Coordinates of C-alpha atoms and ligand atoms in Angstrom, one line a residue:
M1 CA 119.0 99.9 -117.6
R2 CA 116.0 100.4 -119.9
F3 CA 116.3 97.0 -121.3
K4 CA 116.3 95.6 -117.8
L5 CA 113.1 97.5 -117.1
L6 CA 111.5 96.3 -120.2
V7 CA 112.3 92.7 -119.3
A8 CA 111.1 93.2 -115.8
V9 CA 107.8 94.6 -116.9
A10 CA 107.4 91.8 -119.5
A11 CA 108.1 89.1 -116.9
L12 CA 105.6 90.7 -114.6
A13 CA 102.9 90.5 -117.1
A14 CA 103.7 87.0 -118.4
S15 CA 101.7 85.4 -115.6
A16 CA 98.6 87.3 -116.9
A17 CA 99.4 86.1 -120.4
A18 CA 99.1 82.5 -119.2
C19 CA 95.5 83.0 -118.1
A20 CA 94.3 84.4 -121.5
Q21 CA 91.4 82.8 -123.2
P22 CA 91.4 83.4 -127.0
A23 CA 87.9 84.2 -128.4
A24 CA 86.3 83.0 -131.6
A25 CA 87.2 84.9 -134.8
P26 CA 84.5 87.4 -135.9
Q27 CA 83.1 87.1 -139.4
S28 CA 84.0 90.6 -140.5
L29 CA 87.8 90.6 -139.8
A30 CA 89.7 90.4 -143.1
T31 CA 91.2 87.0 -143.8
G32 CA 94.6 86.9 -142.3
A33 CA 94.4 90.4 -140.9
P34 CA 96.8 91.1 -138.0
K35 CA 95.3 91.1 -134.5
L36 CA 97.4 94.0 -133.3
L37 CA 98.1 97.2 -135.3
V38 CA 101.1 98.8 -133.7
V39 CA 101.5 102.4 -135.0
I40 CA 104.7 104.2 -133.9
S41 CA 105.3 107.9 -134.3
V42 CA 108.9 108.9 -133.7
D43 CA 108.6 112.6 -132.9
Q44 CA 110.7 114.8 -135.3
F45 CA 112.1 111.8 -137.2
S46 CA 112.7 113.4 -140.5
A47 CA 113.2 111.5 -143.7
D48 CA 116.6 113.2 -143.9
L49 CA 117.5 111.5 -140.6
W50 CA 116.1 108.2 -141.8
D51 CA 118.1 108.4 -145.1
E52 CA 121.3 109.3 -143.2
Y53 CA 121.0 106.6 -140.5
R54 CA 119.4 103.8 -142.3
P55 CA 122.7 102.0 -143.0
H56 CA 123.6 102.2 -139.4
F57 CA 120.5 100.6 -137.9
T58 CA 120.8 97.0 -136.7
G59 CA 117.8 96.6 -134.4
G60 CA 114.1 97.4 -134.7
L61 CA 114.5 100.0 -137.4
A62 CA 116.6 97.7 -139.5
R63 CA 113.8 95.1 -139.1
L64 CA 111.2 97.6 -140.2
A65 CA 113.4 98.5 -143.2
Q66 CA 112.8 94.9 -144.4
G67 CA 109.1 95.7 -145.0
T68 CA 107.6 98.3 -147.3
V69 CA 109.5 101.5 -147.0
F70 CA 108.5 104.9 -148.2
H71 CA 111.2 107.4 -147.5
N72 CA 109.2 110.2 -149.3
G73 CA 106.3 110.3 -146.8
Y74 CA 104.8 113.7 -146.2
Q75 CA 103.1 115.5 -143.4
S76 CA 101.9 117.6 -146.3
H77 CA 100.6 120.7 -144.5
A78 CA 102.5 123.9 -143.7
A79 CA 102.3 124.0 -139.9
T80 CA 104.6 121.1 -139.2
E81 CA 104.1 120.8 -135.5
T82 CA 103.5 117.8 -133.1
C83 CA 99.8 118.2 -132.6
P84 CA 98.7 118.6 -136.2
G85 CA 101.2 115.9 -137.3
H86 CA 99.9 113.3 -134.9
S87 CA 96.3 114.3 -135.8
T88 CA 96.9 113.1 -139.4
I89 CA 98.3 109.7 -138.7
L90 CA 95.3 107.7 -137.5
T91 CA 92.5 109.9 -138.8
G92 CA 93.6 109.9 -142.4
D93 CA 92.8 113.6 -142.6
H94 CA 94.8 116.8 -143.0
P95 CA 94.6 119.4 -140.2
S96 CA 92.2 121.3 -142.4
R97 CA 89.8 118.5 -141.5
T98 CA 91.0 117.3 -138.1
G99 CA 90.8 120.9 -136.9
I100 CA 94.3 120.6 -135.2
I101 CA 95.9 123.5 -137.0
A102 CA 98.8 123.9 -134.6
N103 CA 100.1 123.0 -131.1
N104 CA 98.5 126.3 -129.9
W105 CA 96.2 128.8 -131.6
T106 CA 94.5 132.0 -130.5
D107 CA 90.9 132.3 -129.6
Q108 CA 89.9 135.8 -128.5
S109 CA 86.4 134.8 -127.5
V110 CA 87.5 132.5 -124.7
E111 CA 86.3 133.5 -121.3
R112 CA 89.7 133.6 -119.6
S113 CA 92.7 136.0 -119.8
D114 CA 94.8 133.5 -121.6
V115 CA 93.6 133.5 -125.3
S116 CA 96.1 130.8 -126.3
I117 CA 94.4 127.5 -126.8
Y118 CA 96.4 124.3 -126.4
C119 CA 95.4 121.7 -129.0
A120 CA 94.8 118.9 -126.4
E121 CA 93.1 120.9 -123.7
D122 CA 89.5 121.8 -122.8
E123 CA 89.7 125.5 -122.2
H124 CA 86.2 125.6 -120.8
V125 CA 87.4 123.9 -117.6
S126 CA 87.3 126.7 -115.0
G127 CA 90.7 127.9 -113.9
S128 CA 92.6 126.3 -116.8
S129 CA 95.2 128.0 -119.0
S130 CA 97.1 126.8 -122.0
S131 CA 100.0 125.8 -119.8
S132 CA 98.0 124.4 -116.9
Y133 CA 95.1 122.5 -118.4
K134 CA 92.8 119.6 -118.5
V135 CA 93.9 117.1 -121.2
S136 CA 91.1 116.5 -123.6
P137 CA 90.4 115.4 -127.2
V138 CA 87.6 118.0 -127.6
H139 CA 89.4 119.9 -130.4
L140 CA 89.9 116.8 -132.6
L141 CA 87.0 117.0 -135.0
V142 CA 87.3 113.5 -136.6
P143 CA 87.5 110.0 -135.2
T144 CA 90.6 107.8 -135.2
L145 CA 91.0 104.3 -136.6
G146 CA 90.8 102.8 -133.1
E147 CA 87.5 104.5 -132.6
L148 CA 86.1 103.5 -136.0
L149 CA 87.0 99.8 -135.4
K150 CA 84.8 99.6 -132.4
P151 CA 81.3 99.4 -133.9
A152 CA 82.3 96.4 -136.2
H153 CA 84.6 94.9 -133.6
P154 CA 83.2 95.6 -130.1
G155 CA 86.1 93.8 -128.5
S156 CA 88.7 96.0 -130.2
R157 CA 90.9 98.0 -127.8
N158 CA 92.2 101.5 -128.6
V159 CA 95.3 102.2 -126.6
A160 CA 97.9 105.0 -126.8
V161 CA 101.2 105.6 -124.9
S162 CA 103.4 108.6 -125.4
G163 CA 106.0 110.9 -124.0
K164 CA 103.6 113.8 -124.8
D165 CA 99.9 114.2 -123.9
R166 CA 99.0 115.7 -127.3
A167 CA 100.5 112.9 -129.2
A168 CA 98.6 110.2 -127.2
V169 CA 95.3 112.2 -127.6
M170 CA 95.6 112.8 -131.3
M171 CA 96.4 109.2 -132.1
S172 CA 93.6 107.7 -130.0
G173 CA 90.8 110.3 -130.0
H174 CA 87.6 110.2 -128.0
I175 CA 86.7 106.6 -127.4
V176 CA 89.8 105.1 -125.8
D177 CA 90.5 102.1 -123.6
Q178 CA 93.8 103.2 -122.2
R179 CA 95.8 106.4 -122.8
W180 CA 99.0 107.2 -120.9
Y181 CA 101.5 110.0 -121.4
W182 CA 104.5 111.4 -119.6
T183 CA 103.7 114.6 -117.6
G184 CA 107.3 115.4 -116.6
K185 CA 106.9 113.5 -113.3
Q186 CA 105.0 110.3 -114.2
F187 CA 102.9 108.6 -116.8
A188 CA 99.3 109.8 -116.3
T189 CA 95.9 109.6 -118.1
D190 CA 93.0 111.9 -118.6
L191 CA 90.5 109.0 -118.8
R192 CA 88.1 108.7 -115.9
G193 CA 86.4 105.5 -114.8
V194 CA 89.1 103.3 -116.4
A195 CA 90.9 100.8 -114.2
I196 CA 94.5 101.6 -113.9
P197 CA 96.7 98.8 -115.2
Q198 CA 99.1 97.4 -112.7
V199 CA 102.1 98.1 -115.0
V200 CA 101.6 101.9 -114.7
P201 CA 102.5 102.4 -111.1
K202 CA 105.3 99.9 -111.5
V203 CA 106.9 101.8 -114.5
N204 CA 106.4 105.1 -112.6
A205 CA 108.1 103.8 -109.6
A206 CA 111.0 102.4 -111.7
I207 CA 111.4 105.8 -113.3
T208 CA 111.3 107.7 -110.0
A209 CA 114.0 105.4 -108.7
A210 CA 116.1 105.9 -111.8
L211 CA 115.7 109.6 -111.7
E212 CA 117.0 109.7 -108.1
Q213 CA 120.3 108.5 -109.4
P214 CA 122.7 110.4 -111.7
R215 CA 123.0 108.8 -115.1
P216 CA 126.5 108.1 -116.5
A217 CA 127.4 109.1 -120.0
L218 CA 126.6 106.9 -122.9
Q219 CA 129.7 105.7 -124.8
P220 CA 129.5 106.7 -128.5
N221 CA 130.5 104.2 -131.1
P222 CA 133.1 105.3 -133.7
F223 CA 130.3 106.5 -136.0
C224 CA 128.8 108.8 -133.4
Q225 CA 132.1 109.8 -132.0
A226 CA 133.1 111.1 -135.4
K227 CA 130.1 113.5 -135.3
A228 CA 131.3 115.0 -131.9
R229 CA 132.2 118.6 -132.6
V230 CA 131.4 121.4 -130.2
I231 CA 129.4 124.2 -131.9
A232 CA 128.9 127.6 -130.4
I233 CA 125.2 128.8 -130.4
E234 CA 124.0 132.4 -131.1
G235 CA 121.4 133.9 -128.9
G236 CA 122.6 132.8 -125.5
G237 CA 122.4 129.0 -125.8
K238 CA 124.9 126.6 -124.5
P239 CA 127.3 125.0 -127.0
V240 CA 126.1 121.6 -128.4
G241 CA 127.5 118.8 -130.6
A242 CA 129.4 116.4 -128.3
G243 CA 126.9 115.6 -125.6
T244 CA 126.7 112.1 -124.2
F245 CA 123.5 112.2 -122.0
A246 CA 125.2 112.2 -118.7
R247 CA 122.5 113.5 -116.3
N248 CA 122.4 114.8 -112.7
A249 CA 119.9 113.2 -110.3
E250 CA 116.4 114.5 -110.6
D251 CA 117.1 116.4 -113.9
Q252 CA 113.7 116.0 -115.6
S253 CA 114.7 118.0 -118.7
A254 CA 117.8 115.9 -119.3
F255 CA 115.7 112.7 -118.7
R256 CA 113.2 113.5 -121.5
A257 CA 115.8 114.8 -123.9
S258 CA 117.6 111.4 -123.9
P259 CA 116.9 107.8 -124.9
E260 CA 115.6 107.1 -121.4
L261 CA 112.2 108.5 -122.1
D262 CA 111.6 106.3 -125.2
G263 CA 112.8 103.2 -123.4
D264 CA 110.4 103.8 -120.6
T265 CA 107.5 104.6 -123.0
L266 CA 108.1 101.3 -124.7
A267 CA 108.3 99.5 -121.4
L268 CA 104.9 100.8 -120.5
A269 CA 103.6 99.9 -123.9
A270 CA 105.0 96.4 -123.5
G271 CA 103.4 96.0 -120.1
L272 CA 100.0 97.1 -121.5
V273 CA 100.3 94.6 -124.3
D274 CA 100.7 91.8 -121.7
E275 CA 98.2 93.0 -119.1
M276 CA 95.5 93.8 -121.6
Q277 CA 96.3 90.8 -123.8
L278 CA 96.5 93.0 -126.8
G279 CA 96.5 91.1 -130.1
K280 CA 95.4 87.9 -128.3
R281 CA 91.6 88.2 -128.9
A282 CA 89.5 87.9 -132.0
D283 CA 89.0 91.6 -132.6
P284 CA 91.9 93.7 -133.8
D285 CA 93.5 96.1 -131.3
V286 CA 95.2 99.4 -132.0
L287 CA 98.3 100.3 -130.0
A288 CA 99.6 103.8 -130.8
V289 CA 103.0 104.7 -129.4
S290 CA 104.6 108.1 -129.8
L291 CA 108.2 108.3 -128.9
S292 CA 109.1 111.8 -128.0
A293 CA 112.8 111.8 -127.1
T294 CA 114.0 112.3 -130.7
D295 CA 112.1 115.6 -130.7
Y296 CA 113.5 116.8 -127.4
V297 CA 117.0 115.8 -128.4
G298 CA 116.6 117.7 -131.7
H299 CA 115.3 120.8 -130.0
T300 CA 118.0 120.7 -127.3
Y301 CA 121.1 119.8 -129.4
G302 CA 120.1 120.0 -133.1
T303 CA 120.0 117.1 -135.4
E304 CA 123.5 116.5 -136.8
G305 CA 125.7 116.1 -133.7
A306 CA 126.8 113.2 -131.6
E307 CA 123.6 113.6 -129.4
M308 CA 121.2 112.7 -132.2
C309 CA 123.4 109.9 -133.3
L310 CA 123.4 108.3 -129.8
Q311 CA 119.6 108.9 -129.6
L312 CA 118.8 107.2 -132.9
L313 CA 121.0 104.2 -132.3
E314 CA 119.4 103.7 -128.9
L315 CA 116.0 104.2 -130.4
D316 CA 116.8 101.4 -132.9
R317 CA 117.8 99.1 -130.1
E318 CA 114.8 99.9 -128.0
I319 CA 112.3 99.3 -130.8
G320 CA 114.1 96.1 -131.5
D321 CA 113.6 95.0 -127.8
F322 CA 109.9 95.9 -128.1
L323 CA 109.4 93.9 -131.3
A324 CA 111.2 90.9 -129.8
M325 CA 108.9 91.1 -126.8
L326 CA 105.8 91.0 -129.2
D327 CA 107.4 88.0 -131.0
S328 CA 107.9 86.2 -127.8
R329 CA 104.2 86.4 -127.0
G330 CA 103.2 84.9 -130.4
I331 CA 101.2 87.9 -131.3
D332 CA 100.2 88.4 -135.0
Y333 CA 101.0 92.1 -135.3
S334 CA 101.8 94.7 -137.9
V335 CA 104.0 97.8 -137.4
T336 CA 103.6 101.1 -139.0
L337 CA 106.3 103.7 -138.2
T338 CA 106.3 107.3 -139.2
A339 CA 106.8 110.8 -137.7
D340 CA 104.6 113.8 -136.8
H341 CA 107.0 116.2 -138.7
G342 CA 110.6 116.4 -139.7
G343 CA 113.2 118.8 -138.4
K344 CA 116.3 120.8 -139.2
D345 CA 119.7 121.3 -137.7
I346 CA 120.9 124.4 -136.0
P347 CA 121.9 127.1 -138.4
E348 CA 125.4 127.5 -136.9
R349 CA 126.2 123.9 -137.9
Q350 CA 124.3 124.1 -141.2
R351 CA 126.5 127.0 -142.3
L352 CA 129.6 124.9 -141.6
A353 CA 128.0 122.1 -143.7
G354 CA 127.5 124.4 -146.7
V355 CA 124.1 126.1 -146.2
P356 CA 125.2 129.7 -146.3
G357 CA 121.7 131.1 -145.9
A358 CA 120.9 129.3 -142.7
A359 CA 120.0 131.9 -140.1
R360 CA 117.9 132.5 -137.0
I361 CA 114.7 134.5 -137.2
D362 CA 114.6 138.2 -136.7
P363 CA 112.6 138.6 -133.4
G364 CA 110.9 141.6 -134.9
L365 CA 108.7 139.2 -136.9
G366 CA 106.8 138.1 -133.8
A367 CA 103.2 139.1 -133.9
G368 CA 103.4 141.1 -130.7
T369 CA 106.4 143.2 -131.8
M370 CA 105.0 143.7 -135.3
G371 CA 101.6 144.5 -134.0
L372 CA 102.8 147.3 -131.7
K373 CA 104.9 148.8 -134.5
L374 CA 101.9 148.9 -136.8
V375 CA 99.4 150.3 -134.3
T376 CA 101.8 153.1 -133.6
K377 CA 102.2 153.8 -137.3
L378 CA 98.5 153.7 -138.0
G379 CA 97.5 155.6 -134.8
L380 CA 95.4 152.7 -133.5
K381 CA 94.8 151.5 -129.9
G382 CA 95.7 148.2 -128.4
F383 CA 98.3 145.6 -129.3
G384 CA 97.1 145.1 -132.9
L385 CA 98.2 141.5 -133.6
L386 CA 98.2 138.3 -131.7
G387 CA 99.8 135.0 -132.5
E388 CA 101.7 132.0 -131.1
G389 CA 104.6 132.8 -133.4
P390 CA 107.1 133.0 -134.5
P391 CA 105.1 133.5 -137.7
G392 CA 102.5 131.0 -138.5
D393 CA 98.9 132.1 -137.8
V394 CA 98.5 135.8 -137.0
Y395 CA 95.2 137.2 -135.6
I396 CA 93.9 140.8 -135.7
D397 CA 92.9 142.3 -132.3
R398 CA 89.1 141.8 -132.3
N399 CA 88.5 145.0 -130.3
L400 CA 89.3 147.1 -133.3
S401 CA 86.6 148.5 -135.5
P402 CA 85.9 146.7 -138.8
G403 CA 87.5 149.5 -140.7
D404 CA 90.6 149.6 -138.5
K405 CA 90.9 145.8 -138.8
K406 CA 91.0 146.1 -142.5
R407 CA 93.6 148.8 -142.4
L408 CA 95.7 146.8 -140.0
L409 CA 95.4 143.6 -142.1
T410 CA 96.5 145.4 -145.3
A411 CA 99.5 147.0 -143.4
A412 CA 100.5 143.8 -141.7
V413 CA 100.4 141.7 -144.8
A414 CA 102.6 144.3 -146.6
A415 CA 105.0 144.6 -143.7
Y416 CA 105.5 140.9 -143.4
K417 CA 105.8 140.5 -147.2
A418 CA 108.5 143.2 -147.3
H419 CA 110.7 141.4 -144.7
P420 CA 113.7 139.6 -146.2
Q421 CA 113.1 136.4 -144.1
V422 CA 109.5 136.0 -145.2
D423 CA 108.6 133.9 -148.2
A424 CA 104.8 134.2 -148.4
V425 CA 101.8 135.7 -146.6
F426 CA 98.3 134.3 -147.2
T427 CA 95.1 135.8 -145.9
A428 CA 92.3 133.6 -144.5
A429 CA 90.2 134.7 -147.5
Q430 CA 92.9 133.5 -149.9
L431 CA 93.2 130.2 -148.1
A432 CA 89.4 129.6 -147.9
A433 CA 89.2 130.1 -151.7
T434 CA 91.9 127.5 -152.3
P435 CA 90.9 123.8 -152.7
V436 CA 92.8 121.2 -150.6
A437 CA 95.2 119.6 -153.0
T438 CA 94.9 116.0 -154.1
T439 CA 98.1 116.0 -156.2
P440 CA 101.3 114.3 -155.0
P441 CA 102.5 116.2 -151.9
D442 CA 106.0 116.9 -153.2
Q443 CA 104.4 119.1 -155.9
W444 CA 102.3 121.2 -153.6
T445 CA 102.7 125.0 -153.8
L446 CA 103.1 127.0 -150.6
I447 CA 99.5 128.1 -150.6
Q448 CA 98.4 124.5 -151.0
R449 CA 100.6 123.5 -148.0
A450 CA 99.1 126.4 -146.0
R451 CA 95.5 125.4 -147.1
A452 CA 96.0 121.9 -145.6
S453 CA 96.7 123.6 -142.2
F454 CA 93.7 126.0 -142.5
Y455 CA 90.5 125.6 -140.5
P456 CA 88.1 128.5 -140.6
G457 CA 87.4 130.0 -137.2
R458 CA 90.6 128.6 -135.7
S459 CA 93.2 129.8 -138.1
G460 CA 94.5 133.3 -138.1
D461 CA 93.4 136.3 -140.2
F462 CA 96.6 135.6 -142.1
V463 CA 99.5 133.2 -142.1
V464 CA 103.2 134.0 -142.5
L465 CA 105.6 131.5 -144.0
L466 CA 109.3 132.0 -143.6
K467 CA 111.9 131.5 -146.3
K468 CA 113.8 128.2 -146.4
D469 CA 116.7 127.7 -144.0
I470 CA 115.4 130.3 -141.4
T471 CA 115.2 128.7 -138.0
P472 CA 112.3 130.3 -136.0
I473 CA 114.1 130.5 -132.7
S474 CA 116.1 133.6 -131.8
D475 CA 116.3 133.1 -128.0
T476 CA 118.3 129.9 -127.7
S477 CA 118.4 129.7 -123.9
R478 CA 115.9 126.8 -123.9
Y479 CA 115.9 125.2 -127.3
V480 CA 118.4 125.7 -130.2
A481 CA 116.6 124.0 -133.1
T482 CA 113.1 123.4 -134.2
H483 CA 110.6 122.5 -137.0
G484 CA 107.3 124.0 -138.0
S485 CA 108.1 125.3 -141.5
A486 CA 106.4 124.6 -144.8
W487 CA 109.6 123.3 -146.2
D488 CA 110.4 119.6 -147.0
Y489 CA 113.0 119.2 -144.3
D490 CA 110.0 119.6 -141.9
R491 CA 107.4 117.9 -144.1
R492 CA 109.2 114.8 -145.3
V493 CA 109.1 111.8 -143.0
P494 CA 109.6 108.1 -143.4
I495 CA 106.5 105.8 -143.5
L496 CA 107.4 102.2 -142.9
F497 CA 105.0 99.2 -142.9
W498 CA 106.2 95.9 -141.6
R499 CA 104.6 92.5 -140.9
K500 CA 106.2 89.1 -140.5
G501 CA 106.7 87.5 -143.9
M502 CA 106.0 90.7 -145.8
A503 CA 107.9 91.1 -149.1
Q504 CA 110.6 93.8 -148.9
M505 CA 110.0 96.9 -151.0
A506 CA 111.5 100.3 -151.0
S507 CA 109.6 103.0 -152.9
D508 CA 110.5 106.6 -153.8
A509 CA 106.8 107.4 -154.4
P510 CA 105.6 110.5 -152.5
I511 CA 102.9 109.4 -150.2
E512 CA 101.2 111.1 -147.2
T513 CA 100.8 110.3 -143.5
T514 CA 97.1 110.6 -144.2
D515 CA 97.4 107.4 -146.3
I516 CA 98.2 105.3 -143.3
M517 CA 94.7 105.2 -141.8
P518 CA 92.9 104.1 -145.0
T519 CA 95.7 101.6 -145.6
L520 CA 95.4 100.0 -142.1
A521 CA 91.5 100.2 -142.4
A522 CA 91.8 98.0 -145.6
T523 CA 94.3 95.7 -143.8
V524 CA 91.7 94.8 -141.2
G525 CA 88.7 95.0 -143.6
L526 CA 87.1 98.2 -142.3
P527 CA 85.1 99.9 -145.1
L528 CA 85.4 103.6 -145.5
A529 CA 83.0 105.7 -147.5
P530 CA 84.6 107.3 -150.6
G531 CA 85.8 110.7 -149.8
S532 CA 85.3 110.2 -146.0
V533 CA 89.1 110.7 -145.4
D534 CA 91.7 112.7 -147.2
G535 CA 94.2 109.9 -147.5
K536 CA 94.3 107.0 -150.0
C537 CA 94.7 103.3 -149.4
L538 CA 98.2 102.2 -150.5
P539 CA 98.0 99.2 -152.9
Q540 CA 101.7 98.5 -152.2
V541 CA 100.7 97.5 -148.6
A542 CA 97.0 96.5 -148.5
Q543 CA 94.3 95.0 -150.7
C544 CA 92.6 98.2 -151.3
P545 CA 88.8 98.1 -152.0
A546 CA 87.9 99.3 -155.5
A547 CA 85.0 101.2 -153.9
A548 CA 83.9 101.1 -150.3
S549 CA 80.8 99.2 -149.7
A550 CA 79.3 100.9 -146.7
P551 CA 79.6 104.4 -145.4
T552 CA 81.3 104.8 -142.0
E553 CA 79.8 107.1 -139.5
R554 CA 82.0 110.1 -138.9
G555 CA 81.4 112.9 -136.6
Y556 CA 82.4 115.1 -133.7
Ligands
LIG1 ZN1 106.7 116.7 -132.7

């Protein structure tokens, strides 16, 4: 069904392709540079999943495995969430520089009752809240590759498509030609004054029609069937492990936690390639695609059941269809594929797999619960602590006196440190005094990981890091598994570079997702001033400059 949609969209746009007029090549484009940089983020695609499934891929992911493969890529920071992770990929910077410290953080100075700030909202829009917001890149403090290309290549287009608004925003930034994301009902954009491509209403109409029908179950192949084992879930959740993605009509949640969402996201991306003639003009274009279904599948079913197996094999096929479409258009493109963070399986199945310490978090560790306990103990007023939790950044109630804040901070740090599920607690002062690490990311200490997630003024008064194998979900009625920890199962992601004719290479070297942007910049000959990004150009992939020749404006 999704393949048919992709084909239909591609055929629709083919007539536009026939009218294209290629322009003359600009002087500054690096010799032989690709004309279209496709950058794909597969949400929650851990390096553990890559390593496990690599031999079973036969489609697009198998093709990308023929390029330069780093299976020890790192989202190096501690707060391994979607928004920070996507903010690193095309800026070249850690969250300590992008300012995107988490999906949500707390701002007690905001003039609304909801003090939670969503990473991709503009909270100053009247009537907004962190759950009903105006999508905006205002919190991203650095430019993306697509933006930086524009001064040197005025014809360059910066395009993003995603199953999530925050992923599209963080990969494209502030100066964007087209940006589309799934809202739960349709693909929408926050851009104003931009002509709506014809493909958008067509894809939306096709999805609406598909959703009106129930979806039959996918048939697992023997490899996936062997993983089908029903696992009971603690905390009220439904059993998981043997799902096949059968869906009732109009079930939006089941739609997005299935391969359907990725297929439709790629169909929209394919339609935009044709309609905008991406990769067909002289200036290089950037197409960022974030595929969200793997994340929703991971949260809903865990990562080691039949569901994830079906999802990843469908993803492999869908990416293969997308690359075949690019081939058929004769576009000279490169593909970079990575993830915004990794993920971990449900503790119930991990224990069966020989991880005896796997457990769900004690709900008493939430900032609200801990805060009330401590204000009672200390004889203070108010709620004491705020935080998006569980753990992560924790904020002291700003209405307390300076002396009471200090007492509460001391008591809270001690209380968290004493909890058997807590590994470390770092105060904002400790993090501010810690330099951002420049050593290989597999060697970073916990405070170095937390430092890369720290941005003064947005980060909490202290940060709480859980012990390894603790899943920070206790109420499993909505989701059963998650990511977000400072441990390598959440930090380590694949980073794949592919271009037609590229020599195959597999490397164990620990690299970072921040290295992607300077590597792609070198690929298209965009100079970056030394030190202007955290990441390093990868000589295994690009002809890296010995020293950048001209500083590049950075701002926001
Ligand atoms: Zn994510």
